Every structure is written in structure tokens, then in C-alpha cells.
mmCIF file of C-alpha atoms and ligand atoms in Angstrom:
data_model
loop_
_atom_site.group_PDB
_atom_site.id
_atom_site.type_symbol
_atom_site.label_atom_id
_atom_site.label_comp_id
_atom_site.label_asym_id
_atom_site.label_seq_id
_atom_site.Cartn_x
_atom_site.Cartn_y
_atom_site.Cartn_z
ATOM 1 C CA MET A 27 -63.254 13.532 -11.976
ATOM 2 C CA PRO A 28 -60.729 11.064 -13.386
ATOM 3 C CA HIS A 29 -57.191 11.884 -12.405
ATOM 4 C CA THR A 30 -54.793 12.596 -15.212
ATOM 5 C CA ALA A 31 -51.339 11.090 -14.793
ATOM 6 C CA VAL A 32 -48.458 13.514 -15.171
ATOM 7 C CA PRO A 33 -47.936 13.858 -18.913
ATOM 8 C CA ALA A 34 -44.632 12.561 -20.191
ATOM 9 C CA SER A 35 -43.620 16.071 -21.212
ATOM 10 C CA ALA A 36 -43.825 17.178 -17.585
ATOM 11 C CA ARG A 37 -41.935 14.286 -16.037
ATOM 12 C CA SER A 38 -38.289 13.636 -15.545
ATOM 13 C CA SER A 39 -36.505 11.418 -13.076
ATOM 14 C CA SER A 40 -33.319 13.370 -13.660
ATOM 15 C CA PRO A 41 -33.571 17.152 -13.598
ATOM 16 C CA GLY A 42 -33.370 18.817 -17.004
ATOM 17 C CA PRO A 43 -33.759 22.352 -18.268
ATOM 18 C CA ARG A 44 -37.339 21.969 -19.521
ATOM 19 C CA THR A 45 -40.193 23.713 -17.703
ATOM 20 C CA ALA A 46 -43.411 21.787 -18.198
ATOM 21 C CA TYR A 47 -45.969 23.868 -16.350
ATOM 22 C CA ASP A 48 -46.331 27.571 -15.836
ATOM 23 C CA LEU A 49 -47.948 27.006 -12.451
ATOM 24 C CA LEU A 50 -48.018 24.045 -10.085
ATOM 25 C CA LEU A 51 -50.260 24.054 -7.030
ATOM 26 C CA ILE A 52 -49.339 21.885 -4.061
ATOM 27 C CA GLY A 53 -52.782 21.264 -2.570
ATOM 28 C CA GLY A 54 -56.187 20.575 -4.090
ATOM 29 C CA GLY A 55 -58.386 22.354 -1.567
ATOM 30 C CA LEU A 56 -60.599 25.296 -2.449
ATOM 31 C CA ILE A 57 -57.695 27.759 -2.634
ATOM 32 C CA GLY A 58 -55.514 25.502 -4.800
ATOM 33 C CA LEU A 59 -58.355 24.541 -7.120
ATOM 34 C CA SER A 60 -59.699 28.058 -7.564
ATOM 35 C CA THR A 61 -56.233 29.471 -8.270
ATOM 36 C CA ALA A 62 -55.594 26.662 -10.760
ATOM 37 C CA TRP A 63 -58.878 27.424 -12.486
ATOM 38 C CA ARG A 64 -58.250 31.173 -12.740
ATOM 39 C CA ALA A 65 -54.746 30.498 -14.099
ATOM 40 C CA ALA A 66 -56.035 28.006 -16.677
ATOM 41 C CA ARG A 67 -58.611 30.587 -17.835
ATOM 42 C CA ARG A 68 -55.681 32.852 -18.628
ATOM 43 C CA GLY A 69 -54.165 30.173 -20.812
ATOM 44 C CA LEU A 70 -51.446 29.041 -18.377
ATOM 45 C CA ARG A 71 -50.377 25.391 -18.247
ATOM 46 C CA VAL A 72 -51.374 24.280 -14.770
ATOM 47 C CA ALA A 73 -51.029 21.199 -12.551
ATOM 48 C CA VAL A 74 -52.474 20.470 -9.117
ATOM 49 C CA VAL A 75 -50.588 17.933 -6.992
ATOM 50 C CA ASP A 76 -52.640 16.341 -4.239
ATOM 51 C CA PRO A 77 -53.132 12.684 -3.263
ATOM 52 C CA ALA A 78 -56.863 13.335 -2.755
ATOM 53 C CA PRO A 79 -58.026 16.663 -4.174
ATOM 54 C CA ALA A 80 -61.238 18.128 -2.760
ATOM 55 C CA SER A 81 -61.386 15.375 -0.150
ATOM 56 C CA ALA A 82 -63.346 15.479 3.078
ATOM 57 C CA ALA A 83 -60.103 16.524 4.798
ATOM 58 C CA ALA A 84 -60.156 19.923 3.051
ATOM 59 C CA ALA A 85 -61.206 22.828 5.260
ATOM 60 C CA SER A 86 -63.860 23.787 2.703
ATOM 61 C CA HIS A 87 -65.661 20.489 3.375
ATOM 62 C CA ALA A 88 -66.427 21.773 6.862
ATOM 63 C CA ALA A 89 -66.902 25.426 5.854
ATOM 64 C CA ALA A 90 -70.276 27.127 6.048
ATOM 65 C CA GLY A 91 -69.367 29.436 3.165
ATOM 66 C CA MET A 92 -70.101 32.817 4.694
ATOM 67 C CA LEU A 93 -68.901 35.709 2.540
ATOM 68 C CA ALA A 94 -69.354 38.145 5.363
ATOM 69 C CA PRO A 95 -66.492 40.588 5.876
ATOM 70 C CA VAL A 96 -68.806 43.219 7.347
ATOM 71 C CA SER A 97 -70.645 40.993 9.844
ATOM 72 C CA GLU A 98 -67.429 39.269 10.885
ATOM 73 C CA VAL A 99 -65.348 42.412 11.356
ATOM 74 C CA THR A 100 -63.386 42.446 14.610
ATOM 75 C CA TYR A 101 -61.810 45.334 16.452
ATOM 76 C CA THR A 102 -58.152 44.763 15.731
ATOM 77 C CA GLU A 103 -58.505 43.340 12.248
ATOM 78 C CA GLU A 104 -59.144 46.187 9.829
ATOM 79 C CA PRO A 105 -56.546 44.838 7.343
ATOM 80 C CA LEU A 106 -58.522 41.597 7.179
ATOM 81 C CA LEU A 107 -61.681 43.629 6.544
ATOM 82 C CA ARG A 108 -59.974 45.331 3.588
ATOM 83 C CA LEU A 109 -59.039 41.975 2.109
ATOM 84 C CA GLY A 110 -62.516 40.594 2.731
ATOM 85 C CA LEU A 111 -64.289 43.548 1.087
ATOM 86 C CA ALA A 112 -61.990 43.366 -1.936
ATOM 87 C CA SER A 113 -62.707 39.652 -2.339
ATOM 88 C CA LEU A 114 -66.455 39.985 -1.712
ATOM 89 C CA ALA A 115 -66.596 42.468 -4.612
ATOM 90 C CA ARG A 116 -65.020 39.797 -6.850
ATOM 91 C CA TRP A 117 -67.471 37.036 -5.867
ATOM 92 C CA PRO A 118 -70.347 37.829 -8.284
ATOM 93 C CA ALA A 119 -68.094 37.551 -11.359
ATOM 94 C CA PHE A 120 -66.175 34.603 -9.882
ATOM 95 C CA ALA A 121 -69.423 32.694 -9.284
ATOM 96 C CA ALA A 122 -70.904 33.542 -12.678
ATOM 97 C CA GLU A 123 -67.723 32.552 -14.540
ATOM 98 C CA LEU A 124 -67.343 29.365 -12.524
ATOM 99 C CA ALA A 125 -70.928 28.384 -13.266
ATOM 100 C CA ALA A 126 -70.364 28.986 -16.979
ATOM 101 C CA ASP A 127 -66.993 27.183 -17.076
ATOM 102 C CA SER A 128 -68.325 24.147 -15.237
ATOM 103 C CA GLY A 129 -71.494 23.915 -17.318
ATOM 104 C CA ARG A 130 -73.806 24.693 -14.401
ATOM 105 C CA ASP A 131 -76.462 27.251 -13.578
ATOM 106 C CA LEU A 132 -75.436 29.943 -11.132
ATOM 107 C CA GLY A 133 -78.118 28.579 -8.777
ATOM 108 C CA ASP A 134 -76.196 25.287 -8.563
ATOM 109 C CA LEU A 135 -73.488 27.005 -6.498
ATOM 110 C CA ASP A 136 -76.074 28.197 -3.985
ATOM 111 C CA TYR A 137 -74.442 31.632 -4.123
ATOM 112 C CA ARG A 138 -76.736 34.095 -2.327
ATOM 113 C CA ALA A 139 -76.212 37.787 -1.763
ATOM 114 C CA ASP A 140 -79.149 38.352 0.607
ATOM 115 C CA GLY A 141 -77.198 39.813 3.506
ATOM 116 C CA MET A 142 -76.431 38.639 6.992
ATOM 117 C CA LEU A 143 -78.230 39.317 10.233
ATOM 118 C CA GLU A 144 -76.135 39.597 13.368
ATOM 119 C CA VAL A 145 -78.273 39.237 16.499
ATOM 120 C CA ALA A 146 -77.812 39.595 20.257
ATOM 121 C CA PHE A 147 -79.405 37.422 22.918
ATOM 122 C CA GLY A 148 -78.792 38.680 26.477
ATOM 123 C CA SER A 149 -78.364 42.273 27.710
ATOM 124 C CA ASP A 150 -74.554 41.909 27.746
ATOM 125 C CA ASP A 151 -74.712 40.656 24.166
ATOM 126 C CA LEU A 152 -76.866 43.647 23.224
ATOM 127 C CA ALA A 153 -74.337 46.049 24.779
ATOM 128 C CA ALA A 154 -71.578 44.329 22.770
ATOM 129 C CA LEU A 155 -73.704 44.637 19.623
ATOM 130 C CA ASP A 156 -74.160 48.380 20.217
ATOM 131 C CA GLU A 157 -70.411 48.818 20.610
ATOM 132 C CA LEU A 158 -69.867 46.854 17.428
ATOM 133 C CA ALA A 159 -72.427 49.030 15.617
ATOM 134 C CA ALA A 160 -70.521 52.157 16.730
ATOM 135 C CA PHE A 161 -67.227 50.648 15.507
ATOM 136 C CA MET A 162 -68.810 49.733 12.168
ATOM 137 C CA GLY A 163 -70.182 53.258 11.894
ATOM 138 C CA LYS A 164 -66.664 54.688 12.336
ATOM 139 C CA LEU A 165 -65.467 52.441 9.517
ATOM 140 C CA ASP A 166 -68.381 53.584 7.350
ATOM 141 C CA LEU A 167 -69.610 50.030 6.937
ATOM 142 C CA PRO A 168 -73.111 49.634 5.511
ATOM 143 C CA VAL A 169 -75.116 48.132 8.404
ATOM 144 C CA GLU A 170 -78.552 48.863 9.830
ATOM 145 C CA ARG A 171 -79.297 48.612 13.556
ATOM 146 C CA LEU A 172 -82.567 46.715 14.138
ATOM 147 C CA THR A 173 -84.756 46.111 17.181
ATOM 148 C CA GLY A 174 -85.607 42.566 18.246
ATOM 149 C CA ARG A 175 -89.028 42.935 16.657
ATOM 150 C CA GLU A 176 -87.521 44.116 13.363
ATOM 151 C CA CYS A 177 -85.185 41.110 13.421
ATOM 152 C CA ARG A 178 -88.141 38.751 13.865
ATOM 153 C CA ARG A 179 -89.992 40.457 11.032
ATOM 154 C CA LEU A 180 -87.066 39.540 8.780
ATOM 155 C CA GLU A 181 -86.610 36.088 10.299
ATOM 156 C CA PRO A 182 -89.802 34.835 11.955
ATOM 157 C CA MET A 183 -88.090 31.741 13.430
ATOM 158 C CA LEU A 184 -85.882 33.857 15.720
ATOM 159 C CA ALA A 185 -86.540 33.462 19.438
ATOM 160 C CA PRO A 186 -88.609 36.112 21.268
ATOM 161 C CA ALA A 187 -85.534 36.596 23.487
ATOM 162 C CA VAL A 188 -83.481 38.034 20.622
ATOM 163 C CA ARG A 189 -82.944 41.643 21.732
ATOM 164 C CA GLY A 190 -81.667 43.367 18.613
ATOM 165 C CA GLY A 191 -79.560 43.008 15.528
ATOM 166 C CA LEU A 192 -77.428 44.439 12.762
ATOM 167 C CA LEU A 193 -78.266 43.804 9.138
ATOM 168 C CA ALA A 194 -75.331 43.763 6.704
ATOM 169 C CA ARG A 195 -77.156 43.746 3.390
ATOM 170 C CA GLY A 196 -73.983 43.412 1.301
ATOM 171 C CA ASP A 197 -72.757 40.180 2.905
ATOM 172 C CA ALA A 198 -73.375 36.928 1.057
ATOM 173 C CA TRP A 199 -72.804 33.186 1.242
ATOM 174 C CA VAL A 200 -72.217 30.168 -0.959
ATOM 175 C CA ASP A 201 -72.098 26.387 -0.620
ATOM 176 C CA PRO A 202 -68.357 25.524 -0.574
ATOM 177 C CA ARG A 203 -68.958 21.861 -1.422
ATOM 178 C CA ARG A 204 -70.852 22.862 -4.561
ATOM 179 C CA VAL A 205 -68.124 25.367 -5.436
ATOM 180 C CA THR A 206 -65.503 22.626 -5.092
ATOM 181 C CA ARG A 207 -67.438 20.266 -7.351
ATOM 182 C CA ALA A 208 -67.840 23.026 -9.932
ATOM 183 C CA LEU A 209 -64.108 23.797 -9.742
ATOM 184 C CA LEU A 210 -63.224 20.160 -10.438
ATOM 185 C CA ALA A 211 -65.501 20.169 -13.478
ATOM 186 C CA ALA A 212 -64.100 23.493 -14.710
ATOM 187 C CA LEU A 213 -60.511 22.268 -14.279
ATOM 188 C CA GLU A 214 -61.223 19.185 -16.314
ATOM 189 C CA ARG A 215 -62.761 21.288 -19.095
ATOM 190 C CA ARG A 216 -59.778 23.658 -19.027
ATOM 191 C CA GLY A 217 -57.270 20.814 -19.253
ATOM 192 C CA VAL A 218 -55.615 21.239 -15.857
ATOM 193 C CA ASP A 219 -53.560 18.160 -14.892
ATOM 194 C CA MET A 220 -54.474 16.597 -11.565
ATOM 195 C CA VAL A 221 -51.488 14.704 -10.148
ATOM 196 C CA PRO A 222 -52.671 12.267 -7.463
ATOM 197 C CA ALA A 223 -49.504 12.162 -5.377
ATOM 198 C CA ARG A 224 -47.909 13.525 -2.261
ATOM 199 C CA VAL A 225 -45.070 16.015 -2.611
ATOM 200 C CA ALA A 226 -41.847 14.745 -1.034
ATOM 201 C CA GLY A 227 -39.831 17.908 -1.572
ATOM 202 C CA LEU A 228 -38.956 20.811 -3.799
ATOM 203 C CA GLU A 229 -36.786 20.464 -6.869
ATOM 204 C CA ARG A 230 -34.107 23.153 -6.888
ATOM 205 C CA SER A 231 -31.713 24.537 -9.403
ATOM 206 C CA GLY A 232 -29.273 26.568 -7.370
ATOM 207 C CA GLU A 233 -31.421 28.856 -5.224
ATOM 208 C CA ALA A 234 -34.466 28.621 -7.461
ATOM 209 C CA VAL A 235 -37.385 26.238 -7.075
ATOM 210 C CA VAL A 236 -38.041 24.614 -10.451
ATOM 211 C CA GLY A 237 -40.579 21.961 -9.532
ATOM 212 C CA VAL A 238 -41.519 19.311 -6.982
ATOM 213 C CA ARG A 239 -40.412 15.782 -6.246
ATOM 214 C CA LEU A 240 -43.256 13.293 -5.846
ATOM 215 C CA ALA A 241 -43.518 10.559 -3.243
ATOM 216 C CA PRO A 242 -45.045 7.279 -4.398
ATOM 217 C CA GLY A 243 -48.748 7.579 -3.645
ATOM 218 C CA ALA A 244 -50.825 4.765 -2.213
ATOM 219 C CA GLY A 245 -53.040 3.344 -4.910
ATOM 220 C CA THR A 246 -51.893 5.785 -7.581
ATOM 221 C CA SER A 247 -49.612 5.410 -10.539
ATOM 222 C CA THR A 248 -47.369 8.333 -9.835
ATOM 223 C CA GLY A 249 -44.221 6.506 -10.778
ATOM 224 C CA PRO A 250 -41.054 5.998 -8.832
ATOM 225 C CA SER A 251 -40.180 7.931 -5.719
ATOM 226 C CA GLY A 252 -38.203 10.990 -6.726
ATOM 227 C CA GLU A 253 -40.131 11.683 -9.923
ATOM 228 C CA VAL A 254 -39.927 15.380 -10.670
ATOM 229 C CA VAL A 255 -42.669 17.604 -12.035
ATOM 230 C CA ARG A 256 -41.278 20.876 -13.289
ATOM 231 C CA ALA A 257 -42.942 24.257 -13.185
ATOM 232 C CA GLU A 258 -42.043 27.895 -13.623
ATOM 233 C CA ARG A 259 -43.813 28.719 -10.386
ATOM 234 C CA VAL A 260 -44.694 26.407 -7.483
ATOM 235 C CA VAL A 261 -47.433 27.536 -5.113
ATOM 236 C CA LEU A 262 -47.839 25.925 -1.714
ATOM 237 C CA ALA A 263 -51.592 25.850 -1.051
ATOM 238 C CA ALA A 264 -51.823 22.984 1.405
ATOM 239 C CA GLY A 265 -54.056 24.692 3.968
ATOM 240 C CA ALA A 266 -53.453 23.647 7.582
ATOM 241 C CA TRP A 267 -50.732 21.232 6.420
ATOM 242 C CA SER A 268 -48.645 23.990 4.816
ATOM 243 C CA GLY A 269 -46.636 24.565 7.988
ATOM 244 C CA ALA A 270 -45.733 20.876 8.206
ATOM 245 C CA MET A 271 -44.717 20.438 4.574
ATOM 246 C CA GLU A 272 -41.789 18.056 4.058
ATOM 247 C CA GLY A 273 -38.695 19.158 2.214
ATOM 248 C CA LEU A 274 -39.164 22.894 2.717
ATOM 249 C CA PRO A 275 -36.173 24.840 4.047
ATOM 250 C CA PRO A 276 -36.987 26.062 7.583
ATOM 251 C CA GLU A 277 -36.631 29.726 6.598
ATOM 252 C CA VAL A 278 -39.592 29.507 4.207
ATOM 253 C CA LEU A 279 -41.756 27.086 6.188
ATOM 254 C CA PRO A 280 -44.909 29.169 6.732
ATOM 255 C CA PRO A 281 -46.072 29.855 10.291
ATOM 256 C CA VAL A 282 -49.380 28.059 9.751
ATOM 257 C CA ARG A 283 -51.117 26.005 12.437
ATOM 258 C CA PRO A 284 -54.359 23.987 12.379
ATOM 259 C CA VAL A 285 -57.387 25.570 14.083
ATOM 260 C CA LYS A 286 -60.146 23.022 14.457
ATOM 261 C CA GLY A 287 -63.751 23.855 13.657
ATOM 262 C CA GLN A 288 -66.725 21.520 14.153
ATOM 263 C CA ILE A 289 -69.971 22.062 12.277
ATOM 264 C CA MET A 290 -73.354 20.385 12.207
ATOM 265 C CA ARG A 291 -75.561 20.140 9.116
ATOM 266 C CA LEU A 292 -79.283 19.893 9.777
ATOM 267 C CA ARG A 293 -81.990 19.033 7.274
ATOM 268 C CA SER A 294 -85.480 20.421 6.937
ATOM 269 C CA PRO A 295 -88.000 20.125 4.090
ATOM 270 C CA GLU A 296 -88.013 23.931 3.707
ATOM 271 C CA PRO A 297 -85.363 26.519 4.632
ATOM 272 C CA ILE A 298 -86.200 27.858 8.105
ATOM 273 C CA LEU A 299 -84.119 31.007 7.613
ATOM 274 C CA ARG A 300 -84.029 33.394 4.650
ATOM 275 C CA ARG A 301 -80.506 34.617 5.253
ATOM 276 C CA CYS A 302 -77.456 33.863 7.394
ATOM 277 C CA VAL A 303 -77.898 34.568 11.069
ATOM 278 C CA ARG A 304 -74.934 35.039 13.340
ATOM 279 C CA GLY A 305 -75.361 35.629 17.006
ATOM 280 C CA VAL A 306 -73.638 36.218 20.277
ATOM 281 C CA VAL A 307 -75.115 34.114 23.048
ATOM 282 C CA HIS A 308 -73.663 34.959 26.434
ATOM 283 C CA GLY A 309 -70.433 36.006 24.798
ATOM 284 C CA SER A 310 -69.944 33.089 22.396
ATOM 285 C CA TYR A 311 -70.514 33.204 18.643
ATOM 286 C CA VAL A 312 -72.632 30.842 16.610
ATOM 287 C CA TYR A 313 -73.802 31.090 13.013
ATOM 288 C CA LEU A 314 -76.633 29.484 11.096
ATOM 289 C CA VAL A 315 -76.302 29.322 7.316
ATOM 290 C CA PRO A 316 -79.289 28.185 5.208
ATOM 291 C CA ARG A 317 -78.856 26.257 1.972
ATOM 292 C CA GLY A 318 -81.368 26.436 -0.860
ATOM 293 C CA ASP A 319 -82.353 22.788 -0.392
ATOM 294 C CA GLY A 320 -83.440 23.277 3.226
ATOM 295 C CA GLU A 321 -80.170 22.332 4.867
ATOM 296 C CA LEU A 322 -78.996 24.504 7.748
ATOM 297 C CA VAL A 323 -75.328 24.626 8.741
ATOM 298 C CA LEU A 324 -74.493 25.407 12.372
ATOM 299 C CA GLY A 325 -70.931 26.504 13.029
ATOM 300 C CA ALA A 326 -68.378 26.558 14.288
ATOM 301 C CA THR A 327 -66.171 25.726 17.200
ATOM 302 C CA GLN A 328 -62.676 27.163 17.320
ATOM 303 C CA GLU A 329 -60.182 24.835 18.979
ATOM 304 C CA GLU A 330 -56.384 24.734 19.150
ATOM 305 C CA LEU A 331 -55.789 20.977 19.254
ATOM 306 C CA GLY A 332 -53.232 20.369 16.528
ATOM 307 C CA PHE A 333 -54.314 17.964 13.803
ATOM 308 C CA ASP A 334 -57.169 16.499 15.858
ATOM 309 C CA THR A 335 -60.309 16.129 13.696
ATOM 310 C CA ARG A 336 -62.530 14.199 16.097
ATOM 311 C CA VAL A 337 -66.120 15.361 16.290
ATOM 312 C CA THR A 338 -66.862 15.650 19.989
ATOM 313 C CA ALA A 339 -70.022 15.638 22.075
ATOM 314 C CA GLY A 340 -68.886 18.869 23.737
ATOM 315 C CA GLY A 341 -68.367 20.633 20.411
ATOM 316 C CA LEU A 342 -71.794 19.674 19.102
ATOM 317 C CA TRP A 343 -73.459 20.502 22.387
ATOM 318 C CA GLU A 344 -71.945 23.988 22.316
ATOM 319 C CA LEU A 345 -73.262 24.586 18.786
ATOM 320 C CA LEU A 346 -76.764 23.312 19.549
ATOM 321 C CA ARG A 347 -76.978 25.076 22.909
ATOM 322 C CA ASP A 348 -76.259 28.479 21.339
ATOM 323 C CA ALA A 349 -78.157 27.949 18.081
ATOM 324 C CA ARG A 350 -81.268 26.864 20.014
ATOM 325 C CA GLU A 351 -81.245 30.086 22.026
ATOM 326 C CA LEU A 352 -81.439 32.077 18.769
ATOM 327 C CA VAL A 353 -83.660 29.765 16.688
ATOM 328 C CA PRO A 354 -85.469 27.267 18.969
ATOM 329 C CA GLY A 355 -86.794 25.340 15.950
ATOM 330 C CA VAL A 356 -83.347 23.909 15.186
ATOM 331 C CA THR A 357 -83.896 21.092 17.676
ATOM 332 C CA GLU A 358 -86.748 19.750 15.504
ATOM 333 C CA LEU A 359 -84.497 19.276 12.486
ATOM 334 C CA GLU A 360 -82.888 16.058 11.359
ATOM 335 C CA VAL A 361 -79.110 15.792 11.735
ATOM 336 C CA ALA A 362 -77.615 15.243 8.276
ATOM 337 C CA ASP A 363 -73.927 15.354 9.078
ATOM 338 C CA VAL A 364 -71.340 16.431 11.629
ATOM 339 C CA VAL A 365 -67.837 17.321 10.508
ATOM 340 C CA ALA A 366 -64.610 18.751 11.867
ATOM 341 C CA GLY A 367 -62.168 20.647 9.661
ATOM 342 C CA LEU A 368 -58.829 22.362 10.138
ATOM 343 C CA ARG A 369 -58.455 26.039 9.325
ATOM 344 C CA PRO A 370 -54.957 27.225 8.454
ATOM 345 C CA GLY A 371 -54.271 29.838 11.148
ATOM 346 C CA THR A 372 -51.447 32.396 11.093
ATOM 347 C CA PRO A 373 -49.983 34.518 13.912
ATOM 348 C CA ASP A 374 -51.758 37.696 12.698
ATOM 349 C CA ASN A 375 -54.863 36.035 11.185
ATOM 350 C CA LEU A 376 -53.929 37.382 7.747
ATOM 351 C CA PRO A 377 -53.290 34.992 4.863
ATOM 352 C CA LEU A 378 -49.924 34.286 3.276
ATOM 353 C CA ILE A 379 -50.190 35.007 -0.441
ATOM 354 C CA GLY A 380 -47.233 35.821 -2.656
ATOM 355 C CA PRO A 381 -43.583 35.075 -3.299
ATOM 356 C CA THR A 382 -41.278 33.681 -0.639
ATOM 357 C CA ALA A 383 -37.557 34.293 -0.242
ATOM 358 C CA LEU A 384 -36.950 31.282 -2.531
ATOM 359 C CA PRO A 385 -37.277 32.281 -6.197
ATOM 360 C CA GLY A 386 -40.011 30.222 -7.840
ATOM 361 C CA LEU A 387 -41.816 29.338 -4.601
ATOM 362 C CA TRP A 388 -45.023 31.169 -3.688
ATOM 363 C CA LEU A 389 -47.542 30.681 -0.912
ATOM 364 C CA ALA A 390 -51.351 30.696 -0.934
ATOM 365 C CA THR A 391 -52.246 29.571 2.533
ATOM 366 C CA GLY A 392 -53.056 30.766 6.046
ATOM 367 C CA HIS A 393 -56.603 31.841 5.213
ATOM 368 C CA HIS A 394 -57.813 30.855 8.668
ATOM 369 C CA ARG A 395 -61.554 31.633 8.902
ATOM 370 C CA GLY A 396 -61.773 33.279 5.479
ATOM 371 C CA GLY A 397 -60.701 30.776 2.828
ATOM 372 C CA VAL A 398 -63.979 30.719 0.934
ATOM 373 C CA LEU A 399 -64.409 34.490 1.058
ATOM 374 C CA LEU A 400 -60.799 35.169 0.051
ATOM 375 C CA ALA A 401 -60.526 32.637 -2.799
ATOM 376 C CA PRO A 402 -61.157 35.104 -5.678
ATOM 377 C CA LEU A 403 -58.771 37.719 -4.295
ATOM 378 C CA THR A 404 -56.123 35.067 -3.617
ATOM 379 C CA ALA A 405 -56.120 33.981 -7.251
ATOM 380 C CA ASP A 406 -55.959 37.587 -8.460
ATOM 381 C CA LEU A 407 -53.061 38.418 -6.157
ATOM 382 C CA LEU A 408 -51.146 35.316 -7.209
ATOM 383 C CA LEU A 409 -51.748 35.911 -10.876
ATOM 384 C CA GLU A 410 -51.140 39.647 -10.476
ATOM 385 C CA GLU A 411 -54.286 40.247 -12.470
ATOM 386 C CA ALA A 412 -55.584 43.204 -10.612
ATOM 387 C CA GLY A 413 -52.626 45.503 -10.182
ATOM 388 C CA ASP A 414 -52.451 46.460 -6.543
ATOM 389 C CA GLN A 415 -53.377 50.078 -6.060
ATOM 390 C CA GLN A 416 -54.891 49.237 -2.685
ATOM 391 C CA GLY A 417 -51.699 47.694 -1.293
ATOM 392 C CA LEU A 418 -53.438 44.392 -0.547
ATOM 393 C CA ALA A 419 -50.502 42.256 -1.701
ATOM 394 C CA GLY A 420 -48.312 43.839 0.983
ATOM 395 C CA LEU A 421 -50.786 42.847 3.705
ATOM 396 C CA CYS A 422 -50.581 39.207 2.609
ATOM 397 C CA SER A 423 -46.879 39.007 1.814
ATOM 398 C CA PRO A 424 -45.195 35.907 3.280
ATOM 399 C CA LEU A 425 -42.050 37.994 3.644
ATOM 400 C CA ARG A 426 -43.569 39.774 6.635
ATOM 401 C CA PHE A 427 -42.641 36.688 8.703
ATOM 402 C CA GLN A 428 -39.528 35.647 6.820
ATOM 403 C CA GLU A 429 -37.871 39.047 7.208
ATOM 404 C CA ASN A 430 -38.841 39.569 10.838
ATOM 405 C CA PRO A 431 -38.863 36.118 12.407
HETATM 406 N N1 LIG B 1 -65.649 31.539 8.592
HETATM 407 C C1 LIG B 1 -66.205 30.954 9.712
HETATM 408 C C2 LIG B 1 -65.382 29.958 10.416
HETATM 409 O O1 LIG B 1 -64.251 29.705 10.099
HETATM 410 O O2 LIG B 1 -65.889 29.407 11.354
#
């Protein structure tokens, strides 16, 4: 997509009273782009500031795209489950509207709502699966407990050693790279301005944030350092980099850290799985996500190594070792790609969505392992489209850290 320079009406090198945009997103990853698109659909004037939107550095480039709040539920994280279920319910309309707005067929997004199969390998893994099934039962989650044989009937490529499983029929998945491409097309059609620059700091008027100051970008024509782009509301959506953002007062700097994930994309002429399979192999998790074109994504490691994005032999070995136990046929497949991405982690694993203590500055970050799943809900919460009878905004409020540091 060709980048649009900041229109003259939105630029000023000396601050003035004019507000050019209703909404300005700092960050052109999946969260920034999808929020920009939803806002533009509502008729808002929107800009996205990012030196390289939708680049390979974005977490979504390395995301498998599981929309699986039920399968991925964990014992202490019921609030995250509530957010995930609310966003999963929004995905069918989000996908259909994105397909229409970007001039694509729904099938082009590879959005599939065929459920997810969680399987156990050893006897310890089976015991853990039974405990998980009991926990899910208490939460009234719609899952079916299956024997190993029933699992293989659903997925014939599963190993004979698979001992049992849980089928979450409501879980889904999508191809995040296709979603990103569709978002870029939809943004162009909706007239969203893409500003190919780095943000050097916030523009303030008294306490309030009234825009951003741009740094000169390498190879772009963003104008002189200090150029200001004004907006009614600025949203920081810079993923794992949000916590390291320059020019943000320390009291509103979000507690976001990078959590590395390595994935491997394998290629086969035909899909070898019908649905997502996630498994515990001797206590460690691996997932296998099939794409419509035969690709199979194996993911993902979880590593606390700062901004390190090296793909390592150990990371890939771990993925293949566990995936092969569940689906031995994976070793026959061609390796298409190996990638490492950085998830934006938070101290409580819940995202940061909503206003900060600085008027005019909002956050949409900290989505950790759930950025793709939570994209539709994030946009709705930011745009206050949905009302909030369920109290979801409170769970995501950035003020939970700012008030109780
Ligand atoms: N949502 C899966 C992951 O982050 O690995």
C-alpha cells in the first residue's frame, strides 16, 4: 500500500489550536490497524503512525492466529477468558466486514470456526487434561472429553500414543498475515492516513495530549524533526515496544515487556489436519494450526529474553520434538519459514486498553498471547461502541497499574 504523507491540514511545526484527526494510532501492527479500520468505518478521521506498518517485526507476523479462549483457558485467568469469549463472539462479523471492506472473499482471510482439539500424550498429561476438563466443567465451558481413539477419528494423523482429548467446538482460527493485508487494503479504501515515521514524543497542551511529534524517518519524507501531527485522541498501540516508548512521562509508561515466541511454518500439498490441535507433551505445550493452502504452523516458544528475535536451534528443536510426538507426519513436511516475534506481556497477562491518567492519551497494548483473538474487542472498547454491561473495560483499564504502582 502506498504511504500517504501527512496532509498539510494535519501538520504544524508550531503547535496551534487545530485538531486534524479524531484518532491517531501509534503503531501499525494488527491492533493499531484493526482499531484504525473500525474507527474509519464509523466516519472518524484516522491516522496510523509507524515507520513500517505491518512489517515482519509485528507480533502478528509470527502469530498462529488461534481464536481459542476455551482451549487456552488457564486456572488463574478467568478474567482473560471473559475477554476472549467476548472477542471470539465478535470475530464472525469482524471477518465478514473486513472481507467486504477490503474487496476480498471471506475465504481469503482463512477464518475457520471448526473448533480446536486439545490432546494429551503421556499419562501425566492425561491426568492434567482430566483436571482441566473438570475446571472447564465448573466454568460451564462447552467442551467434550474424547478418548484417544475418538481423537484419531477426528484427526487421523494423530499418533497412536495420544491418550485422550478435549474438543472445543466453538474455538476458531484465522491467518493473521492475511488479516493484516486485508486491513491495509481496507484502510486505504477508507482513507486512513498512513504516516511512515517514528514518534519522538507526545505533543502536549497543558496536561492534555493533543498529538505526537515525529522523528525524521529513514527513507521517508516525514519532514523536519519536531513536526507535529495533531489528534483529538492518541492511542499507543506499539505492541512489545509500548513500554519503551520515547517521550512518555514515566507515570504513564505501560508495564509492557517483550515475550519472545518462535514458530515454524511447514508446507504440505494438502492440509494434514482438519482443525487446530494443541497438546501437552510431558508438561510442555505445542500447537499445530493448519492453513487452507496446506501450510501448518507449529508454535510457539515462550522466552523472556528482552528484544532478542533470533531464531534458535533449541527453539525449533523444542517445537519439532513435541509436535512430532503428537503428529509424527510433521517431519515429512517441507520447512517454509521460521520466525520469532515479540508478544507484549503485562504483569497480570491482561491487556491495557483505555484512557491513561493523561487526558487525550489512550493505550491499546499488552495483549500478550491474545492479540489476534482480542483485536475486535479492543477496537470496540476503545471506540466505546458496545457499552460495557459486562465490565470488560474495567478489566483492561491501564489505570489499574497507574493508580497502584
Ligand atoms: N496465542 C499463542 C501464542 O502466543 O503463542
